[in-house]
Coordinates of N, CA and C in Angstrom, one line a residue:
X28 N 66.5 -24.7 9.5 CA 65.8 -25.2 8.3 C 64.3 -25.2 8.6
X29 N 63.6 -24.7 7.9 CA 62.2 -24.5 7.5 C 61.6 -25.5 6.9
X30 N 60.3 -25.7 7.2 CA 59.0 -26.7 6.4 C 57.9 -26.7 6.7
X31 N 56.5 -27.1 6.3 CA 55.8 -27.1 6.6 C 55.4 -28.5 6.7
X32 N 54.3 -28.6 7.4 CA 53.7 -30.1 8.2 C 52.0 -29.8 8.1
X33 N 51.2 -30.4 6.9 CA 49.8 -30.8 7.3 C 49.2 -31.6 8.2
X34 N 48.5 -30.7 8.9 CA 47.3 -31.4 10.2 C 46.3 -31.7 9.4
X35 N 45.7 -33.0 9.6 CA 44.5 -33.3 9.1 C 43.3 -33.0 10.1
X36 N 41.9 -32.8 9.9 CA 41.1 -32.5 11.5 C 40.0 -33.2 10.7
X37 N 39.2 -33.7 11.7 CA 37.6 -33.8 10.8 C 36.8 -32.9 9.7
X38 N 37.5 -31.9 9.5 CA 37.0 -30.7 8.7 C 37.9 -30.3 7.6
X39 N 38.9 -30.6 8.0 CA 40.0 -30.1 6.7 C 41.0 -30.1 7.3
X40 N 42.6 -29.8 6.5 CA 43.5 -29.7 7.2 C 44.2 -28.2 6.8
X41 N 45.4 -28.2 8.1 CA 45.6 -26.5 8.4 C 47.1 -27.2 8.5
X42 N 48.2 -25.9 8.0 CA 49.5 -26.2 8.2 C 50.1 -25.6 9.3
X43 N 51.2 -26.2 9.1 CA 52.4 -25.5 10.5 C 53.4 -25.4 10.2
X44 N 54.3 -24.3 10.7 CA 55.7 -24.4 10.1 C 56.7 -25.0 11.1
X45 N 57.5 -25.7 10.5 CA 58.8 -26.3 11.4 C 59.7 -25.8 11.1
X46 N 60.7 -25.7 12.3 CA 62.0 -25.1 12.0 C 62.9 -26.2 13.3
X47 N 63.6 -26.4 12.0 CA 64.8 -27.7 12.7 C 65.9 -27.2 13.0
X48 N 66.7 -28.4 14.5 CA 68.0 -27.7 14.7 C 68.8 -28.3 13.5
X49 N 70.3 -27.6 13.5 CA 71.0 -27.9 12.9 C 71.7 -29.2 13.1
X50 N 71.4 -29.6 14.5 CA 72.3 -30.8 14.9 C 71.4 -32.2 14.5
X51 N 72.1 -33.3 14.2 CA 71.7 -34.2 14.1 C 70.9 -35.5 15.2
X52 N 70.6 -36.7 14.9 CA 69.7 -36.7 15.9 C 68.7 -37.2 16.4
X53 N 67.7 -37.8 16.9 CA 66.6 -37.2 17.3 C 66.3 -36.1 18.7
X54 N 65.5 -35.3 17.7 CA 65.3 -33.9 18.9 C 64.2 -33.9 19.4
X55 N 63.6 -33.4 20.9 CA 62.3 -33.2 21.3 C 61.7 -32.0 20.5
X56 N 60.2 -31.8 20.6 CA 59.7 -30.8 19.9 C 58.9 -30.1 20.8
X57 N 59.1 -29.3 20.1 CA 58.3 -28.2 20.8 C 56.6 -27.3 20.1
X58 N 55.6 -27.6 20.4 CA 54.8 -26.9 20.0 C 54.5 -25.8 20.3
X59 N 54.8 -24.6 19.5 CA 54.7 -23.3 19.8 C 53.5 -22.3 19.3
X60 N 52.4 -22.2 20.6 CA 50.9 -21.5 19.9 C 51.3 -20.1 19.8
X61 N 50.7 -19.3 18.6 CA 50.7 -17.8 18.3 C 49.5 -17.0 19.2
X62 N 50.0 -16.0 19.4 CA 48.6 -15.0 20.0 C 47.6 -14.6 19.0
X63 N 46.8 -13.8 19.2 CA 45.8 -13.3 17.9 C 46.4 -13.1 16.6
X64 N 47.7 -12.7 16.4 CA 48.5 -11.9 15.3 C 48.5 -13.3 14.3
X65 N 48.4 -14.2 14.3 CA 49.3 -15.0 13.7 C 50.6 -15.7 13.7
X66 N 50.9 -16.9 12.9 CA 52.2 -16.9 12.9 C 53.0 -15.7 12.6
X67 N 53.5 -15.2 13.0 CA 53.9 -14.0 12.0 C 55.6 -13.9 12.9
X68 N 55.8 -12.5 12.6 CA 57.4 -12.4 12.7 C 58.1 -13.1 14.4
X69 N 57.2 -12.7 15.3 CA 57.8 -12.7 16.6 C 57.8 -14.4 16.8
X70 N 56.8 -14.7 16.2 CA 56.5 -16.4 16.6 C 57.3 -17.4 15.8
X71 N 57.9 -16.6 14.8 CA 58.9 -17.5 13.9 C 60.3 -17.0 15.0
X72 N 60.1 -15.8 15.2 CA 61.2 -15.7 15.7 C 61.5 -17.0 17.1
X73 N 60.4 -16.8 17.8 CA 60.4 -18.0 19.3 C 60.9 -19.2 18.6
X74 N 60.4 -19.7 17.4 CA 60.7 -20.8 17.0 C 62.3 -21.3 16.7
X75 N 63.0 -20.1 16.1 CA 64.3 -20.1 15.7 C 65.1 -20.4 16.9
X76 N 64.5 -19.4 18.0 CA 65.1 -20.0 19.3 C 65.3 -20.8 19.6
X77 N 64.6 -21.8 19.8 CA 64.4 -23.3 20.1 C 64.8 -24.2 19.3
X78 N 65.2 -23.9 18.2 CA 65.7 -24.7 17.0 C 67.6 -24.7 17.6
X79 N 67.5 -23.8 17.8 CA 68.9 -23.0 18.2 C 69.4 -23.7 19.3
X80 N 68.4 -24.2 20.3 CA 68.7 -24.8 21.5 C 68.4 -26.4 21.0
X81 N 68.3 -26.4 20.1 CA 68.3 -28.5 19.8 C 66.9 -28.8 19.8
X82 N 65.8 -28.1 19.9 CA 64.7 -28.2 19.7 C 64.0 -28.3 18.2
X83 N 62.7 -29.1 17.8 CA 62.3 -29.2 16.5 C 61.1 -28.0 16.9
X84 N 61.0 -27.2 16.4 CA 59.9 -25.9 16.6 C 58.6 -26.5 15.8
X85 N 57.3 -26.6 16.3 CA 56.3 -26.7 15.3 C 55.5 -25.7 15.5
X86 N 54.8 -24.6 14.6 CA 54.2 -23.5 14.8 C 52.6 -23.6 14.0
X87 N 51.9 -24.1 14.8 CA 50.4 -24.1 14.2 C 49.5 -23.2 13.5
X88 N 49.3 -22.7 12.2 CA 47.9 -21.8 11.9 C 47.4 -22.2 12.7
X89 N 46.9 -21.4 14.0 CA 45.6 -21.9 14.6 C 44.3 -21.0 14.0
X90 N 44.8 -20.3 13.2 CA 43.0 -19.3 12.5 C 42.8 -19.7 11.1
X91 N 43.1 -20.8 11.0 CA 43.3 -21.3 9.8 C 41.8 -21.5 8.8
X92 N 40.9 -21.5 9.8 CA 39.0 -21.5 9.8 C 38.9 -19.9 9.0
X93 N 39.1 -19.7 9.6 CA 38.7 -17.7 9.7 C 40.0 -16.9 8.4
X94 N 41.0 -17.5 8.6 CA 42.2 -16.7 7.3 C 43.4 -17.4 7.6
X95 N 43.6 -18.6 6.6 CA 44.5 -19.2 6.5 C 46.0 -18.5 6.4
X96 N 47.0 -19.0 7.2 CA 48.3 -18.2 6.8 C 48.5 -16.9 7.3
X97 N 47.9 -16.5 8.1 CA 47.2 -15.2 8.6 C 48.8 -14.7 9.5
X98 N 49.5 -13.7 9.6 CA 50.4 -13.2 10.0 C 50.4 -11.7 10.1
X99 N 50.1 -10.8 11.1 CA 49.8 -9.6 11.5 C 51.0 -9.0 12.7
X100 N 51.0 -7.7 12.1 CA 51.8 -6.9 13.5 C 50.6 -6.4 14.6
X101 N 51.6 -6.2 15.6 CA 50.5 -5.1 16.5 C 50.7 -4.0 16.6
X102 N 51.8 -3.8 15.8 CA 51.9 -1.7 15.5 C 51.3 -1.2 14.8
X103 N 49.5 -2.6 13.9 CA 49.1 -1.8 13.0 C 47.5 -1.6 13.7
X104 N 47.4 -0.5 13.4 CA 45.4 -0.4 14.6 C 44.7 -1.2 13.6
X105 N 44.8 -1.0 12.2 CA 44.2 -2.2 11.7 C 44.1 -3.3 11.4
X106 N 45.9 -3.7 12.0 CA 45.9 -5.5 11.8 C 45.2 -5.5 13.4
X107 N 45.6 -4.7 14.4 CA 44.8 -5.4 15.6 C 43.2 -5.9 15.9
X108 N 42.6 -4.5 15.0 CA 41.0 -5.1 14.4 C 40.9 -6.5 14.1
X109 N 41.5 -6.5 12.9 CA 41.6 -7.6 12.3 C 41.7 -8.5 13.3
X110 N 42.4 -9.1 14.0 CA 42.9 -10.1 15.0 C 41.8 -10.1 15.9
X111 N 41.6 -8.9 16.5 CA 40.3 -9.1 17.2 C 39.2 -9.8 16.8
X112 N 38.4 -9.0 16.1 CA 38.2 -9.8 15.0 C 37.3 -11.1 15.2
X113 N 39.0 -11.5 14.4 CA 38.9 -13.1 14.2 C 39.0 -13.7 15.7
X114 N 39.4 -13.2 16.9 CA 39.6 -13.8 18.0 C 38.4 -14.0 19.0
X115 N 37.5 -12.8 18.6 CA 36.1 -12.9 19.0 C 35.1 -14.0 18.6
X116 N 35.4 -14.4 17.5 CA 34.4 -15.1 16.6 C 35.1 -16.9 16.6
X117 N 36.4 -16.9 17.6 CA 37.2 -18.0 17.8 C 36.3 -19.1 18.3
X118 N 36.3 -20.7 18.2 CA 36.1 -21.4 18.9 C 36.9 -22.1 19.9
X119 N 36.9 -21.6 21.1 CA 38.3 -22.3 22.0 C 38.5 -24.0 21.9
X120 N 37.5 -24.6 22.1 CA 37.0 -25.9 22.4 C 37.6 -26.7 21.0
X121 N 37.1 -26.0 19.9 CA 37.7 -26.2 18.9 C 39.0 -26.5 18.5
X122 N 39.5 -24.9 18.9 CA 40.7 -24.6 18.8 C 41.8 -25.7 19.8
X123 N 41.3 -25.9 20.9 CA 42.1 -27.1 21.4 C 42.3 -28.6 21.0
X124 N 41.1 -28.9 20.2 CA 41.5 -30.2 19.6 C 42.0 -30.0 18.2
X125 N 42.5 -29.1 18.1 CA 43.4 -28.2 16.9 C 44.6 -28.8 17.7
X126 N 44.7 -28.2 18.6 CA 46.4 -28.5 19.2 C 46.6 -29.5 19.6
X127 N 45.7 -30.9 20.1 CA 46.1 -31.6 20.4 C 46.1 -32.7 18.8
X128 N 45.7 -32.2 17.9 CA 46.4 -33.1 16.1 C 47.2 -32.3 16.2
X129 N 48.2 -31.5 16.8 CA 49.5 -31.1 16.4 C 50.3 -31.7 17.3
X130 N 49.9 -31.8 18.2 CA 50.5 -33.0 19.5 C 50.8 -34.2 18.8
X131 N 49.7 -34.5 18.5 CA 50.0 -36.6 17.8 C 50.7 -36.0 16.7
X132 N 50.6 -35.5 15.8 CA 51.4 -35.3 14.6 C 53.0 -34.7 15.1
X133 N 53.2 -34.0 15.8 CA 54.1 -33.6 16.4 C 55.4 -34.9 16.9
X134 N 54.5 -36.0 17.3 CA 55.2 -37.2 17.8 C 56.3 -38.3 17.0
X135 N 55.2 -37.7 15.3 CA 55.3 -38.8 14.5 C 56.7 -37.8 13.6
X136 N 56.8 -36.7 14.0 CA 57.4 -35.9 12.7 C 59.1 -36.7 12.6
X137 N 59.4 -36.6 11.5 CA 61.3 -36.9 11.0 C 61.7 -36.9 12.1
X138 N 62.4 -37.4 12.6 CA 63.7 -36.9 12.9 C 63.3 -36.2 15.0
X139 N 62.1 -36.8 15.1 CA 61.5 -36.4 16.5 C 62.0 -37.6 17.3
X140 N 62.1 -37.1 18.8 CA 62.1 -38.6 19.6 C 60.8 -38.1 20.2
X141 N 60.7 -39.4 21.3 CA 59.4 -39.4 22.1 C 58.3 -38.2 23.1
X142 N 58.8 -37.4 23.0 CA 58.8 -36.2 23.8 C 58.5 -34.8 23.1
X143 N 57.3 -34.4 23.3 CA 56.6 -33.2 23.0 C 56.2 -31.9 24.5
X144 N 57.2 -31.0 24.0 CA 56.6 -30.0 24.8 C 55.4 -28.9 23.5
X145 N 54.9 -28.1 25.0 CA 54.0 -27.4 24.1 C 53.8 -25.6 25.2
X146 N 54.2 -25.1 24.2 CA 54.1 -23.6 24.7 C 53.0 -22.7 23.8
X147 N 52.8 -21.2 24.6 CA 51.8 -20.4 23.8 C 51.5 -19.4 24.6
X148 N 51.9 -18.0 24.0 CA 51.4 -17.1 24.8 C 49.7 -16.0 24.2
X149 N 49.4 -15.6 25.2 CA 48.3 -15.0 25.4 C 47.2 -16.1 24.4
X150 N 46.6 -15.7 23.3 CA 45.3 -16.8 23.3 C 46.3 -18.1 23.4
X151 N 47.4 -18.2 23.0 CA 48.2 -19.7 23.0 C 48.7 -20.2 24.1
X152 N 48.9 -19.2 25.2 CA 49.0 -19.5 26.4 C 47.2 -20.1 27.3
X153 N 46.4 -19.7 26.3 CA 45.2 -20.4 27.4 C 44.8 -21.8 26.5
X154 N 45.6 -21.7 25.1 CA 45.4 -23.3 24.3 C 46.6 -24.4 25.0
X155 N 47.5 -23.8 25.5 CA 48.4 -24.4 25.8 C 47.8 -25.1 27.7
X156 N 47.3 -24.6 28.2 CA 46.4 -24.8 29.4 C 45.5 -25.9 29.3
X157 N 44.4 -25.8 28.0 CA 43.9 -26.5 27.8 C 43.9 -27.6 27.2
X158 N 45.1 -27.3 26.3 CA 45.9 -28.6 25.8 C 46.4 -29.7 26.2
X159 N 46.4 -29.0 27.6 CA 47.3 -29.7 28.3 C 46.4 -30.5 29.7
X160 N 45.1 -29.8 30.0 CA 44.0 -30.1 30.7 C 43.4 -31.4 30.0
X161 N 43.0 -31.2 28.9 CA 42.5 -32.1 28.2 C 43.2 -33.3 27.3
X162 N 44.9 -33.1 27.2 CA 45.1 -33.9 26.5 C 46.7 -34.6 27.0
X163 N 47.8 -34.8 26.6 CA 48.9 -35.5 27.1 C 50.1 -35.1 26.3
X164 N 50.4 -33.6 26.2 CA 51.8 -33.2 26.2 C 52.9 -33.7 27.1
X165 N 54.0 -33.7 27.2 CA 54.7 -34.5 27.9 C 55.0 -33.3 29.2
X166 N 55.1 -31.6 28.6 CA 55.5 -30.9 29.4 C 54.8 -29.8 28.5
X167 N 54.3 -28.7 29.7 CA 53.8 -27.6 28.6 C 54.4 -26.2 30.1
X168 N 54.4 -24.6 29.1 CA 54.4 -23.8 29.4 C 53.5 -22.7 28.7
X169 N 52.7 -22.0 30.0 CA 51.5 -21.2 29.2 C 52.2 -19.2 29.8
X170 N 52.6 -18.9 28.7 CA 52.3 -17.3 28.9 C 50.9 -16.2 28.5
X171 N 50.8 -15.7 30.5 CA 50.0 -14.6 30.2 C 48.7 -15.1 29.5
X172 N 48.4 -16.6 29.4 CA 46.9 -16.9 29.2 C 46.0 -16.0 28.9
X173 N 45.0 -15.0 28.2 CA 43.7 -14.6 28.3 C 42.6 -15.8 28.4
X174 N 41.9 -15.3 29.5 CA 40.7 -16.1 29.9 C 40.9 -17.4 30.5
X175 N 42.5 -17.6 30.9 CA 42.5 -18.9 31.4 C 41.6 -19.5 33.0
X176 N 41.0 -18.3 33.3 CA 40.1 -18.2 34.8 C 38.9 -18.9 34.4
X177 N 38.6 -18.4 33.2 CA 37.3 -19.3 33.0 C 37.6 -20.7 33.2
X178 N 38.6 -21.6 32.8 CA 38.7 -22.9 32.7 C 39.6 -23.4 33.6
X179 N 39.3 -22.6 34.6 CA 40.8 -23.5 35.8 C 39.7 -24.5 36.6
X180 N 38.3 -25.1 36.0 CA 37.9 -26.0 37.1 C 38.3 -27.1 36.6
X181 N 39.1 -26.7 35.1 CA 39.6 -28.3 34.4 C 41.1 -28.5 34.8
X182 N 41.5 -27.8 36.0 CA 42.8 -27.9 36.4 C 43.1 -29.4 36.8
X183 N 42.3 -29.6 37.6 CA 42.3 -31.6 37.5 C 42.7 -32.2 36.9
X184 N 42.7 -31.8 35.5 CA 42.8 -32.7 34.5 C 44.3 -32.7 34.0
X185 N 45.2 -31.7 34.2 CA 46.4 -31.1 33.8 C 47.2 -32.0 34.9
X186 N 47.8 -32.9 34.2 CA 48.7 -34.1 34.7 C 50.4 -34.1 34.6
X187 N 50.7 -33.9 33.2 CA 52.2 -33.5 32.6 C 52.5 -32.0 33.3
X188 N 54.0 -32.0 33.4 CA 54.5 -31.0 34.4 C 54.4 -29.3 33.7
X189 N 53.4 -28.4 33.8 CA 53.3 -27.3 33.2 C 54.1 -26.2 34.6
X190 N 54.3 -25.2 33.5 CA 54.5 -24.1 33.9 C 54.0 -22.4 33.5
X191 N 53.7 -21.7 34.6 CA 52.5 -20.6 34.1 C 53.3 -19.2 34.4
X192 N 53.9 -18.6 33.6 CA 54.0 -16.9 33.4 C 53.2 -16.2 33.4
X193 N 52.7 -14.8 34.2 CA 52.2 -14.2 34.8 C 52.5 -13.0 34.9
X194 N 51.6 -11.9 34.0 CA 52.5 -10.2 34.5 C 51.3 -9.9 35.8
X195 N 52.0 -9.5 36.1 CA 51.9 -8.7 37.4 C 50.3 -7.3 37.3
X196 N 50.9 -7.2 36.1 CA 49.8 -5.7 35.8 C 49.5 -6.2 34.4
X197 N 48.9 -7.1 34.0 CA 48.4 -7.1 33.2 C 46.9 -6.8 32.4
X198 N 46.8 -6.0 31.5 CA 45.6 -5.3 31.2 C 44.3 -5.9 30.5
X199 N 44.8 -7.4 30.2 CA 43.8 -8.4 29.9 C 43.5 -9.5 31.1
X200 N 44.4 -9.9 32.0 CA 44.2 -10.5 32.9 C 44.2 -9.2 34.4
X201 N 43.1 -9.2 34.9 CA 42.6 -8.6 36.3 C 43.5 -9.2 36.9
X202 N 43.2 -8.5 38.2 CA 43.9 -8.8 39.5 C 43.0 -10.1 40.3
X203 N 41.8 -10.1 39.7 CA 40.6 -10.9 40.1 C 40.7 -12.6 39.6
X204 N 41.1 -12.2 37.8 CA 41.6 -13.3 37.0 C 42.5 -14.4 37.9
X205 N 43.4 -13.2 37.8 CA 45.4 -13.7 38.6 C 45.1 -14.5 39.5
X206 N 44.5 -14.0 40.5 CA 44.1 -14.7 42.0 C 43.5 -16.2 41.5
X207 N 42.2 -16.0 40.8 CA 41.8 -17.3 40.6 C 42.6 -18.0 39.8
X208 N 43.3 -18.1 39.1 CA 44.7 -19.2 38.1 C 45.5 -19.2 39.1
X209 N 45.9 -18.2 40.0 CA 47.3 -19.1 40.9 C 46.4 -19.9 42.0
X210 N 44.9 -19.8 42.7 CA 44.8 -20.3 43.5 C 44.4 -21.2 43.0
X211 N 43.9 -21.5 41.8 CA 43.4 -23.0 41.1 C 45.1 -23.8 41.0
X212 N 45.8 -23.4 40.5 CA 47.0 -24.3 40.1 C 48.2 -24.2 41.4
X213 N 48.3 -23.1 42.0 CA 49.3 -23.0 43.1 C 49.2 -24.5 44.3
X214 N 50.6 -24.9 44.5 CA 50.5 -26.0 45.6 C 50.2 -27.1 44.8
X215 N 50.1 -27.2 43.5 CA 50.0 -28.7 42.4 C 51.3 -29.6 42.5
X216 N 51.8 -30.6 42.6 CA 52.7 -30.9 42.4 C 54.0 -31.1 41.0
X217 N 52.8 -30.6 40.5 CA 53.2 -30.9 38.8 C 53.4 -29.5 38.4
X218 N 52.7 -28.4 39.3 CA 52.7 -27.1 38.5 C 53.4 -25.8 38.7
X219 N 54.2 -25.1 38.2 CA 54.9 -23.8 39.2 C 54.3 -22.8 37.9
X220 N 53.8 -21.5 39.0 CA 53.4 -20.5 38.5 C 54.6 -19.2 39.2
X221 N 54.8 -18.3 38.2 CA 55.4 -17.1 38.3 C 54.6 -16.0 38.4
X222 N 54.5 -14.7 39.0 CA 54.4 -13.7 38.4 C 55.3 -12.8 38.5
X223 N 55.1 -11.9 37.7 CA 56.1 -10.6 37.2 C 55.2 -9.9 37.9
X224 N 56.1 -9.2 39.1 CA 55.0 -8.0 39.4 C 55.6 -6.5 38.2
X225 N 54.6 -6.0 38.3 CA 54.9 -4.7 37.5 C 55.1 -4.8 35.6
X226 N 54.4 -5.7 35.2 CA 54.5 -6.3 34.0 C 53.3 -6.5 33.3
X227 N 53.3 -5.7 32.0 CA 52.1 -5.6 31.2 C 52.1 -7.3 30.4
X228 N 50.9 -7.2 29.5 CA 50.4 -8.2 29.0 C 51.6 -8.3 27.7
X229 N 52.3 -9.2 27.1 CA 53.2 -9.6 26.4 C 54.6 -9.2 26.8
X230 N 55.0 -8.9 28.0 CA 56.3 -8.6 28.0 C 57.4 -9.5 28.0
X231 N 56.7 -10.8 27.6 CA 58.4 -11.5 27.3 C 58.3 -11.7 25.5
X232 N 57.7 -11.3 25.4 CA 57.8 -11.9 23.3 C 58.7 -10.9 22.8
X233 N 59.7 -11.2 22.2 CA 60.5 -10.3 21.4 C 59.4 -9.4 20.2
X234 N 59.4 -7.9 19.9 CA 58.9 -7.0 19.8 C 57.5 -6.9 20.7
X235 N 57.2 -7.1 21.4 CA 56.1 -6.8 22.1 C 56.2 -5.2 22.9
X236 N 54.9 -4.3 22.4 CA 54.9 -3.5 23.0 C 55.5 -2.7 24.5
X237 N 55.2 -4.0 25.6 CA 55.7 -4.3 26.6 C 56.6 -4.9 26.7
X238 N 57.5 -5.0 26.4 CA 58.5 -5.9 25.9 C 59.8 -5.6 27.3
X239 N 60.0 -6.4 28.7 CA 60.8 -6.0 29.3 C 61.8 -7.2 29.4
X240 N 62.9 -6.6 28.9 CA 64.5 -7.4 28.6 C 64.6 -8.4 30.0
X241 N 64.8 -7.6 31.1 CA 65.1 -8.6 31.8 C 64.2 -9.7 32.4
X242 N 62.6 -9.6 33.0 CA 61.8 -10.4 32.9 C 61.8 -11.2 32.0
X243 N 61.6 -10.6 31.0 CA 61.9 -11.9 29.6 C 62.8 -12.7 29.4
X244 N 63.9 -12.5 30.1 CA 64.6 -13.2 29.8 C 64.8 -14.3 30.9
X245 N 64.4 -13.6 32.4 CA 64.2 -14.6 33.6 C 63.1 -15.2 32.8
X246 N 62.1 -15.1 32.4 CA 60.8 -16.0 32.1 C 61.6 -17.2 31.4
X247 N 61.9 -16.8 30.1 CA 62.4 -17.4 29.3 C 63.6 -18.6 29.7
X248 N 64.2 -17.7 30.6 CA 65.4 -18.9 31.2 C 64.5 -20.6 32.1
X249 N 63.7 -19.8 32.5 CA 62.7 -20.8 33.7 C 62.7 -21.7 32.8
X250 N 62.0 -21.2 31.6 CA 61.0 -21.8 30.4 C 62.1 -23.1 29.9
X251 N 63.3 -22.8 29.5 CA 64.0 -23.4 28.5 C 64.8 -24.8 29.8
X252 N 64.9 -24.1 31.1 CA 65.7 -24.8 31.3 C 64.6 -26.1 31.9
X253 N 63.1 -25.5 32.0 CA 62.1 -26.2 32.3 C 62.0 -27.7 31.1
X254 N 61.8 -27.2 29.7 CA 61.9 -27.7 28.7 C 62.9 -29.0 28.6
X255 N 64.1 -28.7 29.0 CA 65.3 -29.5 29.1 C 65.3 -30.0 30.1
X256 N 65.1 -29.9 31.4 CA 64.8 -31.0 32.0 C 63.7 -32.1 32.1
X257 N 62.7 -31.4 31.3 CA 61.3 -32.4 31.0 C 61.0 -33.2 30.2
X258 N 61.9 -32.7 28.9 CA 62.1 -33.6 27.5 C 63.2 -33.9 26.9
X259 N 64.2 -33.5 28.2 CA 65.4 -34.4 27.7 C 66.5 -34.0 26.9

């Protein structure tokens, strides 16, 4: 079951879509950030997953500034402009106290108990980093971050139990990147990082170019079973 949930910000407010499990309840939630594309097909799809596993799915417009409602493929060279784009012209800093009003509101929604995780891959995977640096998710996991090297000196700050996916050969994250996010977060007590050797940038999202079945699905197993023991 589908809905949407207004975030209020100092500036205006932006929606999210929820997708509930079927079981009755109260269920943990899960916040789930989009990459450049949008909410769009693959990120509703993550959501359904999680709804499916007894999870409340919340999925943020995070470009909601720049083109509200905004949902794009990456099989199109022009929706990828577009995304770019808008991802160049992003405010991260911004964009994180974006996700943490989805956090508090996340807390408060129907039918929630106490417990908020928070996931995101590629730009959502480095909101999910910082989200989590800066603010008090109960448990987060970040895929494949872009640019999360710039901000690993706020690793400090990242307290609740995260977990970091990692391709191996990824064409947005260097080999230079990699090194610095596992040697900032590696040996944390709170933190376990993976990498995929031999694995391009999106290979666990369902349709992703890169898209490899069985990594994705080891990722994903980590992820869920991470989820469930953190939030219950």
């Amino acid at each position: 079951m589908a809905e949407s949930l207004t975030i209020q910000t100092d500036d205006g407010g932006f929606q999210a879509l929820v997708v509930r499990p079927d079981t009755s309840g109260p269920a943990p939630v899960i916040v789930v950030l989009q990459e450049i594309f949008g909410v769009n097909a693959g990120i509703r799809l993550i959501a359904a997953e999680y709804a499916v596993q007894g999870f409340i799915a919340v999925c943020p417009d995070l470009f909601w500034r720049a083109e509200p409602g905004l949902s794009l493929s990456e099989n199109s060279e022009e929706n990828w402009k577009k995304a770019l784009d808008i991802y160049g012209a992003y405010d991260f800093d911004q964009g994180a106290a974006d996700v943490l009003k989805v956090v508090e509101a996340a807390r408060t929604l129907e039918g929630a108990s106490d417990k908020v995780g928070l996931t995101g891959y590629c730009l959502g995977g480095l909101l999910t980093f910082l989200g989590t640096a800066r603010g008090a998710p109960d448990a987060a996991v970040a895929y494949y971050g872009g640019g999360t090297e710039r901000y690993v000196g706020e690793a400090d700050g990242v307290k609740a139990p995260l977990l970091m996916h990692l391709a191996g050969d990824d064409e947005f994250i260097g080999p230079e990147a990699r090194a610095a996010i596992v040697q900032a977060l590696s040996g944390r007590p709170n933190v376990e990082v993976h990498v995929y050797p031999g694995r391009n940038h999106a290979f666990a999202r369902p349709g992703g170019n890169h898209y490899d079945k069985t990594d994705a699905e080891t990722a994903n197993a980590r992820t869920l079973a991470f989820f469930k023991e953190k939030l219950g």
